[in-house]
Coordinates of C-alpha atoms and ligand atoms in Angstrom, one line a residue:
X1 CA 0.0 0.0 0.0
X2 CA 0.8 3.6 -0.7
X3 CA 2.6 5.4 2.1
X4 CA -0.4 7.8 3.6
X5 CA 0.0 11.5 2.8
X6 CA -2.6 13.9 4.0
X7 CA -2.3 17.5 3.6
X8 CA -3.7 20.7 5.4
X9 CA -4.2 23.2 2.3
X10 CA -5.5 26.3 4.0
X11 CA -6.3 29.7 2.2
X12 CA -4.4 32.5 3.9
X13 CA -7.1 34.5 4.3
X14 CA -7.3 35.4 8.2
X15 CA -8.0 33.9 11.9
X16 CA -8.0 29.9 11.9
X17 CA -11.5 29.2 12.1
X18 CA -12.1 25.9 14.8
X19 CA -13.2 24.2 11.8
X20 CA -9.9 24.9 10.0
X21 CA -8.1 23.4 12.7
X22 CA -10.1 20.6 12.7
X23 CA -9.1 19.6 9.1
X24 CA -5.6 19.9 9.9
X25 CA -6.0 17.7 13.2
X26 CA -7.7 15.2 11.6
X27 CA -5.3 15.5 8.6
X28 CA -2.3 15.2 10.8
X29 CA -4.0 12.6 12.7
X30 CA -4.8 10.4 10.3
X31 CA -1.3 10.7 8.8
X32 CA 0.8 10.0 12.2
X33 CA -1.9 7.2 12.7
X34 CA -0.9 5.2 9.8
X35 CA 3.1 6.4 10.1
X36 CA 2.5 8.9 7.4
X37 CA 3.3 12.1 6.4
X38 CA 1.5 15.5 7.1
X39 CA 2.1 18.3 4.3
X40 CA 1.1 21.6 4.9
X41 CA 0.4 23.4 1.1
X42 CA -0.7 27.3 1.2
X43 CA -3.8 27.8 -1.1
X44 CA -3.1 31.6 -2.2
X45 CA -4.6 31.3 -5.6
X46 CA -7.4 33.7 -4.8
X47 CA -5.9 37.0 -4.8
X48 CA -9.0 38.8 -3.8
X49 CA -9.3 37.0 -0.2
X50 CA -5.4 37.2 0.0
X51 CA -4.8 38.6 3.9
X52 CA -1.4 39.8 4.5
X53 CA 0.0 37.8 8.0
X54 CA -2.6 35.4 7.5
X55 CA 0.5 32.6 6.4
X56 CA 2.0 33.5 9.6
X57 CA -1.3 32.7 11.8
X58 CA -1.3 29.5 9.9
X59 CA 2.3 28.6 10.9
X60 CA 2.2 29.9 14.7
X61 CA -1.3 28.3 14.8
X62 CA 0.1 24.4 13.5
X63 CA 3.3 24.8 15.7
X64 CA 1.8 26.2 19.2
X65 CA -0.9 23.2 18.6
X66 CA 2.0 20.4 18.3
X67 CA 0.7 19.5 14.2
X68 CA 4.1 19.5 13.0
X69 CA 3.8 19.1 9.4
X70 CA 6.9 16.7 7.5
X71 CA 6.7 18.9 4.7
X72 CA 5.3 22.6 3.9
X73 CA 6.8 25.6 2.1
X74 CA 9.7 25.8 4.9
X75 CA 10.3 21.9 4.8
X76 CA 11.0 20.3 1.1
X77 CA 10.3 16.9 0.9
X78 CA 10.2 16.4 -2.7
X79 CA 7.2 17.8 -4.0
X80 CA 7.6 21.7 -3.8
X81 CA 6.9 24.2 -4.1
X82 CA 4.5 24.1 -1.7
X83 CA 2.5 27.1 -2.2
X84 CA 0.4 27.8 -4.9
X85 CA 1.6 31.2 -6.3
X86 CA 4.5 29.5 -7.0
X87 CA 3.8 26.5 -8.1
X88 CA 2.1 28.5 -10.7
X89 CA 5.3 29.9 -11.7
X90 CA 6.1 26.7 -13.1
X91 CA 3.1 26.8 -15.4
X92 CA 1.8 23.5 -14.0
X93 CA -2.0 24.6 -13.8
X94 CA -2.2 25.8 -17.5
X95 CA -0.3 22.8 -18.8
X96 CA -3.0 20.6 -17.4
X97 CA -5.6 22.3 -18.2
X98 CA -4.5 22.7 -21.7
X99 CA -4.1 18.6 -21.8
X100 CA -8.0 18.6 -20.9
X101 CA -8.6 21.2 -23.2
X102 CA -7.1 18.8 -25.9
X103 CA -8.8 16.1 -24.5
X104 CA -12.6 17.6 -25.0
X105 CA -12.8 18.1 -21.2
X106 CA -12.4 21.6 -21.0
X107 CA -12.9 24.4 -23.6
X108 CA -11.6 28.5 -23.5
X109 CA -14.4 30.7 -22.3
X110 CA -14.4 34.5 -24.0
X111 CA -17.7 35.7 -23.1
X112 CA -17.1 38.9 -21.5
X113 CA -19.1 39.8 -18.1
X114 CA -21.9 41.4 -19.4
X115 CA -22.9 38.2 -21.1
X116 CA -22.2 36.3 -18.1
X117 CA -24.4 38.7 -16.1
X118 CA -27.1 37.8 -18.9
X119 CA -27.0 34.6 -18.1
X120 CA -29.5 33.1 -16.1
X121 CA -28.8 32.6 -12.4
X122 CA -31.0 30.4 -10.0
X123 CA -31.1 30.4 -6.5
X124 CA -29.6 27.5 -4.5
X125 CA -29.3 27.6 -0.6
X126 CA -29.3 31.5 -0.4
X127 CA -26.5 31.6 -3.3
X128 CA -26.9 33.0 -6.6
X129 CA -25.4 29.8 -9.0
X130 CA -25.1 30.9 -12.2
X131 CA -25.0 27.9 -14.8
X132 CA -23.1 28.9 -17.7
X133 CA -24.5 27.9 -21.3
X134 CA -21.4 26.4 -22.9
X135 CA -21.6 29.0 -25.6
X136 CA -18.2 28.9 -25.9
X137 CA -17.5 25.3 -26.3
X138 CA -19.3 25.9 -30.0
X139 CA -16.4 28.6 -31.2
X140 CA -14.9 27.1 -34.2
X141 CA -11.8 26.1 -33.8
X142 CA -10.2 29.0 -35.7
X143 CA -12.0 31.9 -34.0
X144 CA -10.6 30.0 -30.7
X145 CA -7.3 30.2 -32.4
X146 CA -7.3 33.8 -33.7
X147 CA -8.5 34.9 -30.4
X148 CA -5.6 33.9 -28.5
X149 CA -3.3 34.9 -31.2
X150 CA -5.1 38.4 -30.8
X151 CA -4.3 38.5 -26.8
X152 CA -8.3 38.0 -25.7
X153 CA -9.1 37.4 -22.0
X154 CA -10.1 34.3 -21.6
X155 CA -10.8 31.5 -19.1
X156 CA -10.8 28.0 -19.3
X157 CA -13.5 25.9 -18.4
X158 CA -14.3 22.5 -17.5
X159 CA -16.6 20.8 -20.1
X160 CA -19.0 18.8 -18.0
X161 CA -22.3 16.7 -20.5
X162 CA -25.2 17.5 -20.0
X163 CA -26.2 14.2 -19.6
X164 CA -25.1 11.0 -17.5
X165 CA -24.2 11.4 -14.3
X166 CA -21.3 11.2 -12.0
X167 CA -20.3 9.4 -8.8
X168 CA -17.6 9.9 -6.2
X169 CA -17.4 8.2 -2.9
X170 CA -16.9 9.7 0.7
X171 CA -16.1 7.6 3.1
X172 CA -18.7 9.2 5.5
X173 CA -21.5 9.4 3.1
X174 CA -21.0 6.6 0.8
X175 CA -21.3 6.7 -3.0
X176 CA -23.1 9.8 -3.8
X177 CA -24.2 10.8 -7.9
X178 CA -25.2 13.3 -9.6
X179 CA -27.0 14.5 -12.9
X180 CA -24.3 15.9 -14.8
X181 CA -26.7 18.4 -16.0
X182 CA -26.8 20.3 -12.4
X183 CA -23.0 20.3 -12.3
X184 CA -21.7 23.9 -13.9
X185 CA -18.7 24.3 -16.3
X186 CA -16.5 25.5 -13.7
X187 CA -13.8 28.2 -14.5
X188 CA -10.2 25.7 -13.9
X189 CA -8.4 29.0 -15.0
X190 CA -8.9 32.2 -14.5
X191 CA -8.6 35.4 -16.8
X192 CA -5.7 36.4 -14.5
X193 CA -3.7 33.3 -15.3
X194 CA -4.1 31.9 -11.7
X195 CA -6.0 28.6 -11.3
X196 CA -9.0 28.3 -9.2
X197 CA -9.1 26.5 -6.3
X198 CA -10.7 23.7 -7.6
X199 CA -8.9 23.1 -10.0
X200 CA -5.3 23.6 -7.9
X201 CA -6.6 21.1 -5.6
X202 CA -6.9 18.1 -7.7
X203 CA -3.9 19.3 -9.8
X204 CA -1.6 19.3 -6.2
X205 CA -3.3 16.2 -3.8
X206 CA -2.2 14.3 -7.6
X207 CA 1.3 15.6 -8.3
X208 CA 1.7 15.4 -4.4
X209 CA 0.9 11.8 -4.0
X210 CA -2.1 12.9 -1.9
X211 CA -4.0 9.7 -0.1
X212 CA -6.5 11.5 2.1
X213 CA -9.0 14.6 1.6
X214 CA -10.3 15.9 4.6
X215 CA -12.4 18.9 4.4
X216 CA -15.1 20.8 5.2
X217 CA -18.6 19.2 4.0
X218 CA -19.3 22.6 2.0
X219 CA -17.0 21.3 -0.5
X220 CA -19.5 18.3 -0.6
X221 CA -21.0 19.5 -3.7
X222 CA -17.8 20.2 -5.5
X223 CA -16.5 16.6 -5.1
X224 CA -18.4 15.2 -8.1
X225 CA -16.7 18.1 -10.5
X226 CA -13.2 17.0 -8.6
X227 CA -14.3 13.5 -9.5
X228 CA -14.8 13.9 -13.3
X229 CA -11.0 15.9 -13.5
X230 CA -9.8 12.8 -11.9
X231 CA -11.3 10.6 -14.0
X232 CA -10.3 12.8 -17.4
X233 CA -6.8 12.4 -16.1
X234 CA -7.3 8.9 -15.8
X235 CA -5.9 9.6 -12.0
X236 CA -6.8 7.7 -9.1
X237 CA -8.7 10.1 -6.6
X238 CA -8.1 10.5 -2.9
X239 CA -10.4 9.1 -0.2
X240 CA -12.5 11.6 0.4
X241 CA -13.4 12.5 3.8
X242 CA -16.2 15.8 4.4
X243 CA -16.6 16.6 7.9
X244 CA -20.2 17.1 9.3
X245 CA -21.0 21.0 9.8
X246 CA -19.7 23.1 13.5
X247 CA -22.7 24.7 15.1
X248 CA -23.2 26.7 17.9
X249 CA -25.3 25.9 20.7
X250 CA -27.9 27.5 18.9
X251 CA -27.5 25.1 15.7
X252 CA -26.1 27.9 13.6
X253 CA -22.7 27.4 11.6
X254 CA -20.3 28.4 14.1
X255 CA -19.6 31.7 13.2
X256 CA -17.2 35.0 14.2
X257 CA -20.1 36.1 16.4
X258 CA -19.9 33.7 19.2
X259 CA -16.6 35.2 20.2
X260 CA -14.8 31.7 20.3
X261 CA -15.2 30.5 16.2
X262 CA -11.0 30.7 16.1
X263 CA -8.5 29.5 17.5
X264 CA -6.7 32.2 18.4
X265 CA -10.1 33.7 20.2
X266 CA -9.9 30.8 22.2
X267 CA -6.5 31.1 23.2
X268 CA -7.4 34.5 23.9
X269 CA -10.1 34.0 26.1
X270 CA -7.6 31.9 28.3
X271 CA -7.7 28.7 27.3
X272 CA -4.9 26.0 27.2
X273 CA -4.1 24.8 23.7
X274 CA -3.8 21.3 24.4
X275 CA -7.5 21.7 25.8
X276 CA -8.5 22.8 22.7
X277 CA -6.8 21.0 20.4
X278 CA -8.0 17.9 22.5
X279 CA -12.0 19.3 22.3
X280 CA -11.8 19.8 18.6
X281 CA -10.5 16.1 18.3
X282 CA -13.8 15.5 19.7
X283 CA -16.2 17.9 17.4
X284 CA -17.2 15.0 15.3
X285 CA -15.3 12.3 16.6
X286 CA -15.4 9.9 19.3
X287 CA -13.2 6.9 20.4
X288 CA -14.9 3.5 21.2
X289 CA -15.2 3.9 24.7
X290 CA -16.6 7.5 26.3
X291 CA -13.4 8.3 26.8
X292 CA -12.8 12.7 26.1
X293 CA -9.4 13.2 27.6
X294 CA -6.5 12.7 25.3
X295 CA -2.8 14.3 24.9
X296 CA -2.0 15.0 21.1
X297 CA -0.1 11.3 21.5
X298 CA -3.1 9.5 22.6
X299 CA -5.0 11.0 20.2
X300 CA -2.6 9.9 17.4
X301 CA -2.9 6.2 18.7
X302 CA -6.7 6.0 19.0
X303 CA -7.6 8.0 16.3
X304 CA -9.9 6.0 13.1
X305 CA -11.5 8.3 10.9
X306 CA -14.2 5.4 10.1
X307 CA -15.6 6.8 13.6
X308 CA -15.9 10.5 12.4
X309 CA -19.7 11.4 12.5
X310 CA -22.2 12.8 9.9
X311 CA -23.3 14.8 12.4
X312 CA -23.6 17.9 12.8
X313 CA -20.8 18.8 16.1
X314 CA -22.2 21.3 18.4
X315 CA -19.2 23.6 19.7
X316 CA -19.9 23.8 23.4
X317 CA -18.3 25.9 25.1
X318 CA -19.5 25.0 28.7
X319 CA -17.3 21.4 27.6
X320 CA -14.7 23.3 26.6
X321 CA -14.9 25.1 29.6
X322 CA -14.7 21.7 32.0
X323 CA -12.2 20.2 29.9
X324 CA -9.9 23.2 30.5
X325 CA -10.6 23.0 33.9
X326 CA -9.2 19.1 33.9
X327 CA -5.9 19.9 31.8
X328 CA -5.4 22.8 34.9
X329 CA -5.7 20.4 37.7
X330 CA -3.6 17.4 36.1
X331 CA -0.9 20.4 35.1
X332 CA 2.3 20.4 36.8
X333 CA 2.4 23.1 40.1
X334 CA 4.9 25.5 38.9
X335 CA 3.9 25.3 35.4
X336 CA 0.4 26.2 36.6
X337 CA 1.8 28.8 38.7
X338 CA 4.1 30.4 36.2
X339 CA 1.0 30.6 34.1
X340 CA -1.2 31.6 36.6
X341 CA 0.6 34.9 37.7
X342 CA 0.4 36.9 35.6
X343 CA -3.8 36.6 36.4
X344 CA -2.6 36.7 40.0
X345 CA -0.7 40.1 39.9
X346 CA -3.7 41.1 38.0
X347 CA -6.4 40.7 40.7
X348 CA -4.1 41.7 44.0
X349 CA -2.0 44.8 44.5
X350 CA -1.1 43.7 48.3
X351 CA 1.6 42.1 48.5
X352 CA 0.7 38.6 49.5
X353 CA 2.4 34.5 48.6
X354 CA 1.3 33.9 45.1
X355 CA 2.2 30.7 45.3
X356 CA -0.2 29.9 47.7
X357 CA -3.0 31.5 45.9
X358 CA -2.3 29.8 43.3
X359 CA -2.5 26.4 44.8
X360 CA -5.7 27.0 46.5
X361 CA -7.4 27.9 42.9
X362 CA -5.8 24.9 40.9
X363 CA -8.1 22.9 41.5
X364 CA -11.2 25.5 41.2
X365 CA -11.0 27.5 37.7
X366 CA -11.7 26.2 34.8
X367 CA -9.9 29.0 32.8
X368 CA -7.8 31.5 33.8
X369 CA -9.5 34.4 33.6
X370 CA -12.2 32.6 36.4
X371 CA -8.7 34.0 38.9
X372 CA -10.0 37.0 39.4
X373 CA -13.6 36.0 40.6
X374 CA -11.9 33.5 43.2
X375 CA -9.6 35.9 44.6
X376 CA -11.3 39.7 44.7
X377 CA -12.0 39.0 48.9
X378 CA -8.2 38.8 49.2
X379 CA -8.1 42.8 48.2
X380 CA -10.7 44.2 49.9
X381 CA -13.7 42.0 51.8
X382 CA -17.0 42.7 49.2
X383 CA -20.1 44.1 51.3
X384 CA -22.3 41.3 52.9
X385 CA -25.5 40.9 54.3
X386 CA -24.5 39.9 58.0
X387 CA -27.7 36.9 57.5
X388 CA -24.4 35.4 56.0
X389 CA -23.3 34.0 59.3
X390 CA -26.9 31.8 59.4
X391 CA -26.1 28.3 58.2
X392 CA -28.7 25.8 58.7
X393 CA -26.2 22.7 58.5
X394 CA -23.4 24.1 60.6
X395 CA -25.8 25.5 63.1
X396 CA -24.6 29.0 62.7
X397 CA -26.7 32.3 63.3
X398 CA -25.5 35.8 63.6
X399 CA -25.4 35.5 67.5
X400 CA -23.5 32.4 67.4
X401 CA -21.3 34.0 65.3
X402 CA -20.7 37.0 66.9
X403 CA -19.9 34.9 70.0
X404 CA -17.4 32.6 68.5
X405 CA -15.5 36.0 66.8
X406 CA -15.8 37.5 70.4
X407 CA -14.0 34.8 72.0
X408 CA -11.8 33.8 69.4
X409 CA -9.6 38.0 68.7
X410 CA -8.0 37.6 71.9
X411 CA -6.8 34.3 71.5
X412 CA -5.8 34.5 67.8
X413 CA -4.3 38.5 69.1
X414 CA -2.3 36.5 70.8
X415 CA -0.9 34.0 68.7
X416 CA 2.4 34.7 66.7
X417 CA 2.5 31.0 64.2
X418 CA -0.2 32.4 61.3
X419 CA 0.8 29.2 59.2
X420 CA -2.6 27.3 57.8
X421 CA -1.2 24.2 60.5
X422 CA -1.1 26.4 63.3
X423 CA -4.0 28.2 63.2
X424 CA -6.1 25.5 62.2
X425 CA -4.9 24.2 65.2
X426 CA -5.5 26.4 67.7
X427 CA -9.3 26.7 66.2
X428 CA -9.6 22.5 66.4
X429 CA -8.4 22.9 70.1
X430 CA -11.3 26.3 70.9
X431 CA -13.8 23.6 68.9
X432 CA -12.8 21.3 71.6
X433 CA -13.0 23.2 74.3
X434 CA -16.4 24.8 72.9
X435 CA -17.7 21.2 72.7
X436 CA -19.0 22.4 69.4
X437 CA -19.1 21.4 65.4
X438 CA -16.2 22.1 63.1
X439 CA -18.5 24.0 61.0
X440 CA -19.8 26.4 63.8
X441 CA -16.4 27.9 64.4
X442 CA -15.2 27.8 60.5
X443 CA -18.4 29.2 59.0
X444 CA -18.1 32.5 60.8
X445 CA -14.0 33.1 60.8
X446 CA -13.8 32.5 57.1
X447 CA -17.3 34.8 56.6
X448 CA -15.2 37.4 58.5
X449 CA -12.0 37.0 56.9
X450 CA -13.8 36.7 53.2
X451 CA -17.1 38.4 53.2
X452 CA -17.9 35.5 50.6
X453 CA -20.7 32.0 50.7
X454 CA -17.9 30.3 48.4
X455 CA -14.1 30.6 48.7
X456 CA -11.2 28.2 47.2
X457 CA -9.8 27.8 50.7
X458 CA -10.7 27.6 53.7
X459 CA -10.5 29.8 56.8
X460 CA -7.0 28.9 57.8
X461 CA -5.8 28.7 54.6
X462 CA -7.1 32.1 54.0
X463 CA -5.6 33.9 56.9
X464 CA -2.3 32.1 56.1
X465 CA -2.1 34.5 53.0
X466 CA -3.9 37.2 54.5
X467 CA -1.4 37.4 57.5
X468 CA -1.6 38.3 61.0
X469 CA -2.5 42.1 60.7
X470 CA -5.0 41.4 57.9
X471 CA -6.8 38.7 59.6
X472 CA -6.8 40.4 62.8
X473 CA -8.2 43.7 61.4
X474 CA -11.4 41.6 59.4
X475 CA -12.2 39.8 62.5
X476 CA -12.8 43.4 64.3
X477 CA -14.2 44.8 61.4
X478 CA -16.9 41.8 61.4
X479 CA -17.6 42.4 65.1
X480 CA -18.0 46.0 64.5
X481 CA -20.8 44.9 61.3
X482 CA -22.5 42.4 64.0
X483 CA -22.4 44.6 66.5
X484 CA -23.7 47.4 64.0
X485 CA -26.2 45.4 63.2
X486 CA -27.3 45.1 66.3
X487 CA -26.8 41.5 67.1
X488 CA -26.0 41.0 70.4
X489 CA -25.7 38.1 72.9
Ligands
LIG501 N1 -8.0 26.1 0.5 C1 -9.2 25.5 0.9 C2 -9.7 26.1 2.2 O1 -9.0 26.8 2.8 C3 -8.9 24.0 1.2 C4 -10.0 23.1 1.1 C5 -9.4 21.7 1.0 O2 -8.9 21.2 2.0 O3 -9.4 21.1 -0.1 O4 -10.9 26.0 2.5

C-alpha cells in the first residue's frame, strides 16, 4: 500500500476558524496514525481574499498546537513548491488544463461579463449559482485560435455533459451521484492566469501523491466536479473525507459572532491549547469507549477516521470550559503557577504569597480568567449581608457567630504562628473546648475574613495569605458589622 500522505491546504485568508483546525488535526491525525506524512500546502490562488499575515497565523497556529507538518513551504520533501503562487510559476495549472482542453474536457471561455451577467442565475441555498450555457465550447476552432493569437481574455472551463451522471465516494456518506446536467462548467483558469481553487486542488493532492482529503462538507457538492478531473486524467482520486457541519449551541454554523469561532479567540479568552486541540479532536469524533481526555499522543494512537460522525458537532463551550478546567488540575504546580501569575498580579495589588494562591485555585477555575472571581476578597472583603453568618447545617446564626469571633480576637491576638497548621490548630483545640461542630467555628472566621458563601480555601488557609494584621483587622471589622447590626448576645 501507498505510504499515507494527507495534507492541510489552508487559504491565507485570516483567523484559523475551529473548523480549519479541525481539518488539519484530523489530517495530521490520520497521517501519524498510519506512520504517514502531514504536508502543509498554502492555497493563495485567490488574490482577492489574500490577507497579509494570514500565512504567519497559519504557521504559529500548526506549531503552538503540536501538528508538525513533515513537509510545507519551509520543509521540502520532494514535492515543492508548496504554495500555490508559486507553483504557478512553473506553469503546472495551465499545462493541465490545456491537456483537458485537448482532450474535449475543457474548452476556453471569452464571453465577457456582461454576457455572463445575462446569463441566467437560479437560487440555491441563499446563493446565486449561475450555470453557464457552454456557448463557448461551440467557437470554431479557428476563431478560438485567432482569439488567442489576438491576446483576448479568456478563461478555461471544464466541459462537463449534460447528460449521465457522475459518482464519487466519501467515506462518510457513501457513494453519492449526480446529474451531470446540475454540475456547472467550472472556470479551472482564471482570466488572471491563476487557477481556481478547484482546480489547484486536484492538480496538487495528484502531483503530491495525496492519499486522504479531509475537508469541510461545504466542499461536498464540488466533489463530483473534482471526481470527473480525476477521472479525465485517468488519476486515481483520494479518499475523500467531508466533515459534518460546527454549530453553535444554537445550531447555527459556528460563526465569528460567538466570540470563540477561532483559535486564536480561544487562546485569547484563556484557554490551554492542548485543551483545545483535544475538544476539537472530539467535534465529530469519538473513540470506542466514552473516553474525552486525550494528549496529542493518545490521540494519534486511538484515532480512526471510520468513527468521524455525519453529524452535525455542536461547539460547546461550557465542555470546553470543564475540559480546560481538567488539563489545569492534572498540570504540573509550577507550570500552573508560572501561568497563573500573571492573572494573580492582575487581581491583588497587596503584597501577598502567590504561590499559595495559586494552589488554593488549581483545582477550582476552569480558565484562567475565572482567577479573578476566586480571589477579589483577598483585596478588599466585598459588602455582605450579616444573615451570611446563618447556616442551617453548621448551626450557625449571627449570634453564634458574633460569639465565636468575640471569643476567638484575643486568643488568635495572641498568637504569633499564622501558618494554615497552626491556626487550624488552635481553632480544632477552641472547637474542643467549645464542645461544638467544626463548622460552627469555620463558617463565621472564614465569613469574616472573606465576606464570601464560596471561597477556594478555607478559613485557615485564608488567613495564612492574608497574615496576621490582615486577619486580625477583618475579625474586628466583622464584630464592629454584628455589633452594628445590632446582634448581640
Ligand atoms: N483552500 C481550501 C480552504 O482553505 C482548502 C479546502 C481543502 O482542504 O481542499 O478552504
Amino acid at each position: 500500500m501507498d505510504k499515507v500522505r494527507t495534507r492541510y491546504a489552508p487559504s491565507p485568508t485570516g483567523k484559523m476558524h475551529v473548523g480549519n483546525l479541525r481539518s488539519a488535526l484530523y489530517e495530521f491525525l490520520i497521517a501519524k496514525h498510519a506512520g504517514g506524512d502531514f504536508m502543509l500546502r498554502i492555497e493563495d490562488t485567490d488574490q482577492e481574499r489574500f490577507v497579509e499575515g494570514a500565512t504567519d497565523i497559519i504557521y504559529r497556529t500548526l506549531d503552538s498546537a503540536g501538528l508538525k507538518h513533515d513537509e510545507g513551504p519551509d520543509k521540502d520533501g520532494g514535492y515543492g513548491p508548496y504554495v500555490q503562487s508559486e507553483r504557478m510559476k512553473s506553469g503546472i495549472y495551465m499545462e493541465y488544463a490545456k491537456k483537458l482542453v485537448e482532450r474535449g474536457e475543457a474548452y476556453y471561455c471569452f464571453c465577457e461579463k456582461e454576457r455572463l451577467d445575462s446569463l441566467k442565475t437560479e437560487i440555491v441555498e441563499g446563493k446565486e449559482i449561475m450555470m453557464y450555457d457552454k456557448h463557448c465550447l461551440l467557437l470554431p476552432k479557428e476563431e478560438v485560435e485567432a482569439n488567442l493569437a489576438s491576446g483576448k481574455p479568456f478563461v478555461i472551463r471544464q466541459n462537463i455533459p449534460n447528460e449521465g451522471t457522475t459518482t464519487f465516494h466519501d467515506e462518510l456518506y457513501g457513494d453519492i451521484s449526480v446529474e451531470n446536467a446540475e454540475l456547472d462548467d467550472m472556470v479551472l483558469i482564471k482570466s488572471d492566469g491563476y487557477p481556481t481553487y478547484n482546480f489547484a486542488n486536484v492538480v496538487d493532492d495528484h502531483t503530491m501523491n495525496i492519499t486522504h482529503v479531509v475537508r469541510g462538507n461545504e466542499y461536498l457538492s464540488s466533489a463530483p466536479k473534482y471526481q470527473r478531473l480525476y477521472d479525465a486524467f485517468g488519476w486515481e482520486s483520494p479518499v475523500y473525507i467531508h466533515l459534518p457541519l460546527i454549530t453553535d449551541e444554537n445550531h447555527k454554523k459556528l460563526s465569528k459572532r460567538s466570540g470563540h469561532a477561532s483559535f486564536e479567540d480561544l487562546i485569547g479568552q484563556g484557554f490551554l491549547t492542548e485543551a483545545v486541540v483535544n475538544y476539537i479532536a472530539l467535534l465529530g469524533w469519538s473513540p470506542e469507549d466514552n473516553r474525552e481526555i486525550f494528549t496529542l499522543d493518545e490521540l494519534i494512537r486511538e484515532f480512526d477516521y471510520h468513527r468521524i460522525s455525519k453529524s452535525p458537532a455542536v461547539f460547546d463551550i461550557v465542555k470546553l470550559k470543564w475540559m480546560n478546567g481538567e488539563y489545569l488540575k492534572a498540570m504540573d504546580f509550577d507550570k500552573f503557577f508560572e501561568m497563573a501569575k500573571p492573572y494573580l498580579k492582575a487581581a491583588l495589588t497587596k503584597d501577598y504569597d502567590l504561590k499559595k494562591v495559586a494552589a488554593m485555585v488549581k483545582t477550582r477555575i476552569e480558565v484562567f480568567p475565572d482567577i479573578a472571581g476566586h480571589i477579589d476578597f483577598f483585596e478588599a472583603v466585598p459588602e455582605y449581608d450579616v444573615s451570611m453568618y446563618a447556616h442551617k447545617k453548621m448551626k450557625t446564626t449571627p449570634e453564634s457567630s458574633l460569639e465565636v469571633l468575640r471569643e476567638l480576637l484575643p486568643i488568635l491576638e495572641g498568637q504569633t504562628d499564622y501558618s494554615n497548621d497552626a491556626l487550624y490548630g488552635t481553632l480544632s483545640k477552641y472547637v474542643a473546648d467549645k464542645g461544638c461542630k467544626n463548622g460552627y467555628v469555620m463558617w463565621p472566621v472564614r465569613t469574616a475574613v472573606s465576606g464570601k458563601q464560596m471561597t477556594p480555601g478555607g478559613a485557615t488557609e485564608i488567613m495564612e495569605v492574608l497574615g496576621k494584621e490582615e486577619s486580625l483587622k477583618r475579625l474586628r471589622a466583622a464584630i464592629v458589622k454584628l455589633e452594628g447590626q445590632g446582634i448581640s448576645l
